[in-house]
Coordinates of C-alpha atoms and ligand atoms in Angstrom, one line a residue:
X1 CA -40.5 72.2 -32.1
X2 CA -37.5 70.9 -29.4
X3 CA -34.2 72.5 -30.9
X4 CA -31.7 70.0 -31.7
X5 CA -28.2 71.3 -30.7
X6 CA -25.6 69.4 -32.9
X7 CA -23.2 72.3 -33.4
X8 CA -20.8 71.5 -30.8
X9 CA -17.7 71.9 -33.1
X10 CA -18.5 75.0 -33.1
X11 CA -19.2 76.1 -30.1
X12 CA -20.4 73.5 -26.8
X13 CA -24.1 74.0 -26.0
X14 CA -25.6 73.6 -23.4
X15 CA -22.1 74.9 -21.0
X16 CA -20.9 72.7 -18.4
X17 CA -23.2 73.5 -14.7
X18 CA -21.3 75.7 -12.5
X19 CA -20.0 77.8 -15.7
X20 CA -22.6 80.4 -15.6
X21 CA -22.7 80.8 -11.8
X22 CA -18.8 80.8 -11.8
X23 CA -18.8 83.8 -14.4
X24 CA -21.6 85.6 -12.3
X25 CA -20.1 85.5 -9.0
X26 CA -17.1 86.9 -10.7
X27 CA -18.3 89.9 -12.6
X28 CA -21.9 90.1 -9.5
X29 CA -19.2 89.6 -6.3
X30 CA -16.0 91.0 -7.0
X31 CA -12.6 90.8 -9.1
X32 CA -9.9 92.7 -9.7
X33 CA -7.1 92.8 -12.4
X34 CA -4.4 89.4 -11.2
X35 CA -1.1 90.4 -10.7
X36 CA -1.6 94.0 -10.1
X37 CA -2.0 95.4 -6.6
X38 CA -1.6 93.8 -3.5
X39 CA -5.3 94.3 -2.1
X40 CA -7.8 91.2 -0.8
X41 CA -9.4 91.4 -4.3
X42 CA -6.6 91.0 -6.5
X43 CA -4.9 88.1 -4.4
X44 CA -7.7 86.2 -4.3
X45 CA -8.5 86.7 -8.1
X46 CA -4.4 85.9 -9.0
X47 CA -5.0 82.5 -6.5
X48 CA -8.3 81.4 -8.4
X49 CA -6.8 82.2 -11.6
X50 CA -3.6 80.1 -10.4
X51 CA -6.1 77.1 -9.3
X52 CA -7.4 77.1 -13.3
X53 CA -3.7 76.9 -14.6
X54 CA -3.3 74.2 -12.3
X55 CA -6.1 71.9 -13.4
X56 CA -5.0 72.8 -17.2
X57 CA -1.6 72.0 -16.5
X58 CA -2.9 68.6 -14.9
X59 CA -5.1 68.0 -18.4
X60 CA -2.4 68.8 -21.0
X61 CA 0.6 67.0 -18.5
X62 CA 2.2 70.5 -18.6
X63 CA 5.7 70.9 -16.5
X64 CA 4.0 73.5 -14.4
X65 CA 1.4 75.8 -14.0
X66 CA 3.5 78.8 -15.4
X67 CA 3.7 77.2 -18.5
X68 CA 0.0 77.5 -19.4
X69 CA -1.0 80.7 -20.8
X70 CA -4.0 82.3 -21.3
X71 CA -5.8 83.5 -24.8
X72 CA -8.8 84.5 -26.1
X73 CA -9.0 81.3 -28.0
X74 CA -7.5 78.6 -30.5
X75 CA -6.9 81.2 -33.5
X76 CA -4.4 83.3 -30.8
X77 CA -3.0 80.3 -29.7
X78 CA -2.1 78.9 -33.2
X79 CA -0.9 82.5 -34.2
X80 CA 1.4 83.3 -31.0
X81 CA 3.5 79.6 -31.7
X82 CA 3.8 80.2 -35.2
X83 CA 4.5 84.0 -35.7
X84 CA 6.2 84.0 -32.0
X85 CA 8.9 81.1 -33.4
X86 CA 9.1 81.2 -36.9
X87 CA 11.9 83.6 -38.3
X88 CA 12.5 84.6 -42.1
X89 CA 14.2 81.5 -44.0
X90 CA 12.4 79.0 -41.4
X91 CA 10.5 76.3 -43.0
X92 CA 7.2 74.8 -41.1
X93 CA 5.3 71.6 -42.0
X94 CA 1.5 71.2 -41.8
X95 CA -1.0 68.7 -42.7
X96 CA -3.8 68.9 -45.4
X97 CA -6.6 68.6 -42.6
X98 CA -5.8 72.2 -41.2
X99 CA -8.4 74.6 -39.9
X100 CA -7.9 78.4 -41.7
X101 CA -6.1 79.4 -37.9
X102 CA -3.2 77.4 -38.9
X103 CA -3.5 77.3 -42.9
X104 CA -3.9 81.2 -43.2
X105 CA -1.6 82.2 -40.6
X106 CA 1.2 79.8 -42.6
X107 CA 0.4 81.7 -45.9
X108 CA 0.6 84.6 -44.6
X109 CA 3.9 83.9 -43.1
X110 CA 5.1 83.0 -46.7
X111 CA 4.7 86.8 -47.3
X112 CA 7.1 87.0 -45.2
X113 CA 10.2 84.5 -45.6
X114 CA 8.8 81.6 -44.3
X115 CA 8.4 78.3 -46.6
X116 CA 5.7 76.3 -45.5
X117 CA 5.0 72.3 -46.8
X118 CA 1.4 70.4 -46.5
X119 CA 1.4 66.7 -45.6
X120 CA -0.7 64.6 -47.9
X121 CA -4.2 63.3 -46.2
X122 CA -5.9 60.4 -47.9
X123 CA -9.9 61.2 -48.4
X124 CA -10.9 59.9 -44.9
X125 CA -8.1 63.0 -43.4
X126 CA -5.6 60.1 -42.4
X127 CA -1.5 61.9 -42.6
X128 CA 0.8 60.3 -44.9
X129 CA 3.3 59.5 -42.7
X130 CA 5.9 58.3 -45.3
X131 CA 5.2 61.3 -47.3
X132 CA 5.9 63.1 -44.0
X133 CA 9.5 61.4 -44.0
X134 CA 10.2 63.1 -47.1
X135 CA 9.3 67.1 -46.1
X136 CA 12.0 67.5 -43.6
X137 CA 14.4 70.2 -44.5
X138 CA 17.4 71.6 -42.8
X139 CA 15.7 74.6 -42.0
X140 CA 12.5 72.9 -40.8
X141 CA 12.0 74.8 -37.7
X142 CA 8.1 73.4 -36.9
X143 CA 5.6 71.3 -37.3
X144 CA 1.9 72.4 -36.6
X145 CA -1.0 70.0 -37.0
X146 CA -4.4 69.6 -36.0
X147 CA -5.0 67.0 -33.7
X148 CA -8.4 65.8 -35.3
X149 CA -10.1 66.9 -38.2
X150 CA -13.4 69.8 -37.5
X151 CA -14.6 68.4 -40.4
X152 CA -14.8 64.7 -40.6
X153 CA -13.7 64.3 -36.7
X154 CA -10.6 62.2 -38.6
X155 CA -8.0 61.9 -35.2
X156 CA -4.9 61.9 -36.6
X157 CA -2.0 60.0 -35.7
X158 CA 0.6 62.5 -34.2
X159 CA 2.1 60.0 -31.7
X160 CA 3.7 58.8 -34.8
X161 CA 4.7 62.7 -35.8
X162 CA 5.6 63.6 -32.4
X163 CA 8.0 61.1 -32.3
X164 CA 9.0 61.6 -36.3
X165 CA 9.2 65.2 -35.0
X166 CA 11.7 64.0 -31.8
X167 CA 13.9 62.0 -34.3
X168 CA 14.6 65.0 -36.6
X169 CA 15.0 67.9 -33.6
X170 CA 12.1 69.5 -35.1
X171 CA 10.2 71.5 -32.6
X172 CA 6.1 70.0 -32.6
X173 CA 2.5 71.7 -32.0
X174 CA -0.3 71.0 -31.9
X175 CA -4.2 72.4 -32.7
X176 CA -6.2 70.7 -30.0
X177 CA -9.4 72.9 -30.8
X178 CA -11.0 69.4 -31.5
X179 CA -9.7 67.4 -29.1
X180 CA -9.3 69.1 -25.6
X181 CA -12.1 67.4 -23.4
X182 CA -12.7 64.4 -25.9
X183 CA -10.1 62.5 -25.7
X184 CA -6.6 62.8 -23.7
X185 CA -4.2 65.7 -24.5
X186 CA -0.6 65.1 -23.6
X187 CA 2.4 67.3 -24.2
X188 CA 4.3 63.8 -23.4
X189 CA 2.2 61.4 -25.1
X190 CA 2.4 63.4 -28.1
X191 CA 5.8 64.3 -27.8
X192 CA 4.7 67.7 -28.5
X193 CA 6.3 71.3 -27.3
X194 CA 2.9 73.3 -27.6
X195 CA -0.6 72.4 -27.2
X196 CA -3.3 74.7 -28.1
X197 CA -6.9 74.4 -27.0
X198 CA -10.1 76.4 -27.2
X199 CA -12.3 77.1 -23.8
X200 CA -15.5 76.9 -25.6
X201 CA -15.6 73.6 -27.3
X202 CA -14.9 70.0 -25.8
X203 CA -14.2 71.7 -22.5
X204 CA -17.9 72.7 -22.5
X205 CA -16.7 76.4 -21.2
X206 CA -17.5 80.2 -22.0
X207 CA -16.3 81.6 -25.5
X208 CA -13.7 84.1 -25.5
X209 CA -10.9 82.1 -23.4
X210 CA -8.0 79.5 -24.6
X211 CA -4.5 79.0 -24.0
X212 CA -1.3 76.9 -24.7
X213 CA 0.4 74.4 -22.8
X214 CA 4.4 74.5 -23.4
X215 CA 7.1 72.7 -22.8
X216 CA 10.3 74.9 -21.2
X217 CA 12.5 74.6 -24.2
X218 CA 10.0 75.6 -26.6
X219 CA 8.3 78.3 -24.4
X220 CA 12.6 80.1 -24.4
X221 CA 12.4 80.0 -27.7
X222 CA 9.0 81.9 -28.1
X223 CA 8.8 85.4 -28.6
X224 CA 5.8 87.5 -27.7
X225 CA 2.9 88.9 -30.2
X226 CA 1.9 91.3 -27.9
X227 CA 3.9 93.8 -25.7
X228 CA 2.6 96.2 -22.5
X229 CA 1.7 95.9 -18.8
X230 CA 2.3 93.1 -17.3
X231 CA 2.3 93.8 -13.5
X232 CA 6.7 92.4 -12.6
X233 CA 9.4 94.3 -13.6
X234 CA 7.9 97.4 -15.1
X235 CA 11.1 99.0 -14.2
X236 CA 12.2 97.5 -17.6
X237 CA 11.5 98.6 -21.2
X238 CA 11.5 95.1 -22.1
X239 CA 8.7 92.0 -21.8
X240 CA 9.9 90.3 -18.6
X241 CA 11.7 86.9 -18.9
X242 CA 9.4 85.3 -16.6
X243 CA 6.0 83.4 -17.7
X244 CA 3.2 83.2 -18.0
X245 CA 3.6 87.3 -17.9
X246 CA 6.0 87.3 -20.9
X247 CA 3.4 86.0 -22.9
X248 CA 0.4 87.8 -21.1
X249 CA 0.3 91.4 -21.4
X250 CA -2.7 93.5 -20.9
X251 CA -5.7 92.8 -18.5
X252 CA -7.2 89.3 -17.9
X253 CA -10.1 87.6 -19.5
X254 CA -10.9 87.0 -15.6
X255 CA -14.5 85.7 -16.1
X256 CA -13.5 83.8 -19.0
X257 CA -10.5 81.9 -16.9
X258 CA -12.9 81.4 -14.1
X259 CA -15.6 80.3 -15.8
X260 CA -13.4 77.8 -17.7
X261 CA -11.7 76.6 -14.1
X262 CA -15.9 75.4 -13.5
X263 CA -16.2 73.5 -16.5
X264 CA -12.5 72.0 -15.8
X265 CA -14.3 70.7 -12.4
X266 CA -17.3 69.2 -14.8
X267 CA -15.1 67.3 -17.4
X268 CA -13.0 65.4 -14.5
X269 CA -15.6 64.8 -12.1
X270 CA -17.6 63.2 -15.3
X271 CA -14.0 61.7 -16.5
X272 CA -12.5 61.4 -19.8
X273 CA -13.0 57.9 -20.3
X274 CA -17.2 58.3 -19.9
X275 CA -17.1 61.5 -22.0
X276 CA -15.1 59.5 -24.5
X277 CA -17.4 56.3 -24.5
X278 CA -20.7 58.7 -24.5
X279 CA -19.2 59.9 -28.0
X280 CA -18.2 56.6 -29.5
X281 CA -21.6 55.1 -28.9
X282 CA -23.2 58.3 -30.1
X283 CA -20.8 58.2 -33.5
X284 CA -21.3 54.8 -34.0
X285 CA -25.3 54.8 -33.9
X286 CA -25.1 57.8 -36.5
X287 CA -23.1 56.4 -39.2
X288 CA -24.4 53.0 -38.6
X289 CA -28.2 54.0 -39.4
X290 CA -26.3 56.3 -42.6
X291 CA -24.5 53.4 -43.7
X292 CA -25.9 52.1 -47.0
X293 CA -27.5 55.1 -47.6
X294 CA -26.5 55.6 -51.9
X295 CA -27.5 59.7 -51.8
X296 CA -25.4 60.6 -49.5
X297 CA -21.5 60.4 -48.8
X298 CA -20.0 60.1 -45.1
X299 CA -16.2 61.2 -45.9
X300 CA -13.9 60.2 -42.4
X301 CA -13.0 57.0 -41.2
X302 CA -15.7 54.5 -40.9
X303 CA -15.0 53.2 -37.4
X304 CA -16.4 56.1 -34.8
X305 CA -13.3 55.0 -32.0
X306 CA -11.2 56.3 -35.5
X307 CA -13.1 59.9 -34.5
X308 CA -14.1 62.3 -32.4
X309 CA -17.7 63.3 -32.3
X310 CA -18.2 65.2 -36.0
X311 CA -19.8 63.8 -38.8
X312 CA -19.8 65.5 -42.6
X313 CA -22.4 64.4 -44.8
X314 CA -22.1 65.1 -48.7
X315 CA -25.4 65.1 -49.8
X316 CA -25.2 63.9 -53.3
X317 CA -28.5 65.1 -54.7
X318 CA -28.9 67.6 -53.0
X319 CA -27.4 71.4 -52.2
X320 CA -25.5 70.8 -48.3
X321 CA -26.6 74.5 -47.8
X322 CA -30.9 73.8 -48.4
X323 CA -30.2 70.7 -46.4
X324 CA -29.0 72.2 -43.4
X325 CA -31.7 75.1 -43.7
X326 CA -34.0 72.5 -44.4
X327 CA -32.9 70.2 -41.1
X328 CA -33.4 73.7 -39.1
X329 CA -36.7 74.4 -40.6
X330 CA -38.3 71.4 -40.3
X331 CA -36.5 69.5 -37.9
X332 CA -35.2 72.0 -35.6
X333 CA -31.8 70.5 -36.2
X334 CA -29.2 72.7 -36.1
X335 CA -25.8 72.0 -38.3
X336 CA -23.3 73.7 -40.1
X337 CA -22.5 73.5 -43.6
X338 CA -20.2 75.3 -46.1
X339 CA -16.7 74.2 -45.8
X340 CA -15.7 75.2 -42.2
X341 CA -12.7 77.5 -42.2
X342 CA -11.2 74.0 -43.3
X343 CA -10.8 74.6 -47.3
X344 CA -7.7 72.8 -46.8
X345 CA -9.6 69.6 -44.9
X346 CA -12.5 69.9 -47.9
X347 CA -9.5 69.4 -50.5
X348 CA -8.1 66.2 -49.0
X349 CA -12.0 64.4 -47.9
X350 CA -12.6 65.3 -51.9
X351 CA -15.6 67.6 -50.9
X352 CA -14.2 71.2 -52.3
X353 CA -15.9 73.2 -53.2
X354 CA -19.5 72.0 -52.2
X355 CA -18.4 71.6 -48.5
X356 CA -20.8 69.4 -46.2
X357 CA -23.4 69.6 -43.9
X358 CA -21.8 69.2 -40.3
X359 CA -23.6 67.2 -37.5
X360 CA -21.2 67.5 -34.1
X361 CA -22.2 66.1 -31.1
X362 CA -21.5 66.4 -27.0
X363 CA -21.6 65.6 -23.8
X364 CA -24.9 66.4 -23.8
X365 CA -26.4 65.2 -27.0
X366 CA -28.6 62.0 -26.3
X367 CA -29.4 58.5 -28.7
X368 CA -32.8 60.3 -29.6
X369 CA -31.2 63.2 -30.5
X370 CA -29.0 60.9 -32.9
X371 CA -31.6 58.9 -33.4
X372 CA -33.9 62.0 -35.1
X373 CA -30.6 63.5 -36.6
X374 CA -30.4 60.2 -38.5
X375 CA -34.0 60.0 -39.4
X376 CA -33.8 63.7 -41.6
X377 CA -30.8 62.9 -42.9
X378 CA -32.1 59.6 -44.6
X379 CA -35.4 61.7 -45.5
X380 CA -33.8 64.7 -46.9
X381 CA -31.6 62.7 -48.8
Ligands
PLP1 N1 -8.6 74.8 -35.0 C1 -9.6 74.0 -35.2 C2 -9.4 72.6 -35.7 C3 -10.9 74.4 -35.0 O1 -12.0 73.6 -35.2 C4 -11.1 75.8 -34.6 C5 -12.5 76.3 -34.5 O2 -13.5 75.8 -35.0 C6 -10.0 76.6 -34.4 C7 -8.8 76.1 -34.7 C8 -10.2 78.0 -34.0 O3 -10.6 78.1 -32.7 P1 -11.2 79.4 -32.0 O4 -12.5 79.7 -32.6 O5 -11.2 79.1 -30.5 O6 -10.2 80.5 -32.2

């Protein structure tokens, strides 16, 4: 039986060409820690490494290229802006589509002086922008949303919170673990001071590698999570002034950067707008051949350009969980159910605690694919 990859929420499969190779000629021909010594090896890593920031600072519409840091992923991302900027007495607001990175790392900021406020979602994940209005505070230092939904692919509208954000001088992030490579990403568009993004999702590169894209401002007001070697002025006690090292300590994920800087070179030689219109026509065949379909319940907004490529299904008569095991079994479809590290997200689409069954689709993914995805889903149902 063919497998039938529709996990790419998760994690992109198969990688963007060039990824692999990139990652083997770094670890099979030579590297060497950036930033360190002054030999052939190490310049030539900290110039490849500089040519990745570059083309990430080009995505996101960063300032410059020393404004893109590198982490091991969204999670590190989400927790350096919100522990790195949030003091005791600060108040942050999030939305009720939030992925565990954000939600969990707000609660347990409550432990520690921080108030934190949820924006309402209506049952297809769209924000409550009114309701918005109303949660700004004096001491509202942040506001942190996901970009689109990992559950029902909801994109929501943070143009409008960006500039909500703007109008009140309240400092704006934003999750991009969903969006990055799907559709465009702009620290300007969005009005936003921090973008974090994931390697291994819509970017189609390794696992292990993410980053942030900040604006100046927000990067001064930023404090490092972690603390140590840096390479410049280790004369000093302190975390130097100067990024990306302030916010870099420790050695490199070089085969993770370099591998990323390949898939980079896949998503704009393919373009945004084809990667985008590959997943709208993908979307829309899905839930139009689930539409109609009384067993089963298709929480998110019913247009797919409303979206990006991730589709929950609610099987009513059914357990989600023998669904997807079924779809694996028999099908060779693979899914995820369960409720996503998204309780949050499962509370606002109405589909706590049973979760869904995820289907999550990519570059890669083809009609037929859809086409068979849609067949066992109506079957099973
Ligand atoms: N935020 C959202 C919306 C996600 O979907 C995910 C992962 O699924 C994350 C954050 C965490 O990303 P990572 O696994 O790269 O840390």
């Amino acid at each position: 039986m063919e497998m039938i990859y529709l996990d790419q929420a998760a994690g992109s499969f198969p990688k963007a060409p060039g990824v692999a190779s990139a990652v083997c000629d770094c670890l099979e021909h030579g590297s060497s820690n950036i930033n360190r010594s002054s030999h052939i090896l190490s310049i030539r890593s900290e110039l490849q490494v500089m040519a990745v920031r570059e083309a990430l600072a080009d995505l996101f519409g960063c300032a410059g290229c020393e404004w893109i840091l590198f982490t091991p992923g969204a999670t590190q991302s989400i927790n350096l802006i919100l522990r790195g900027s949030l003091r005791p007495g600060d108040h942050v607001i999030i939305s009720g589509m939030e992925h565990n990175a954000v939600f969990r790392t707000v609660v347990d900021l409550e432990k520690r002086g921080v108030s934190f406020s949820v924006v309402p979602c209506d049952c297809a994940g769209r924000l409550d922008l009114s309701a918005a209005r109303s949660l700004f505070r004096p001491e509202t230092r942040l506001v942190m949303m996901t970009h689109a939904s990992n559950v029902s692919g909801t994109i929501l509208d943070l143009p409008a919170m960006g500039e909500l954000c703007q109008a009140q001088g309240v400092s704006f992030a934003v999750d991009a673990a969903q969006t990055a490579g799907h559709i465009p990403v702009s620290l300007g568009t969005l009005r936003a001071d921090a973008i974090c993004f994931a390697g291994h999702k819509g970017l189609m590169g390794p696992q292990g590698i993410g980053g942030i894209a900040l604006s100046p401002g927000f990067a001064r007001q930023l404090s490092p999570l972690i603390t140590g070697g840096t390479g410049s002025a280790s004369d000093s006690p302190e975390m130097p002034d100067t990024l990306p090292d302030r916010f870099e300590a420790g050695t490199s994920n070089l085969p993770g950067i370099l591998g990323l800087g390949a898939a980079l070179s896949f998503v704009r030689s393919v373009g945004l707008d084809a990667l985008r219109s590959h997943e709208i026509a993908l979307t829309a065949r899905f839930l139009n051949a689930l539409n109609g379909c009384p067993h089963i319940r298709l929480p998110g907004p019913k247009r797919a350009e409303d979206r990006v490529g991730v589709i929950s299904v609610d099987f009513l008569r059914r357990d989600n969980g023998e669904v997807a095991a079924a779809l694996e079994q028999n099908y060779g479809i693979l899914t995820r159910c369960g409720l996503h590290c998204a309780p949050l997200a499962h509370h606002s689409l109405e589909t706590f605690p049973q979760g869904t069954v995820r289907f999550s689709l990519g570059w890669f993914t083809s009609e037929e694919d859809i086409s068979a995805a849609a067949a066992a889903v109506l079957a099973l149902a």
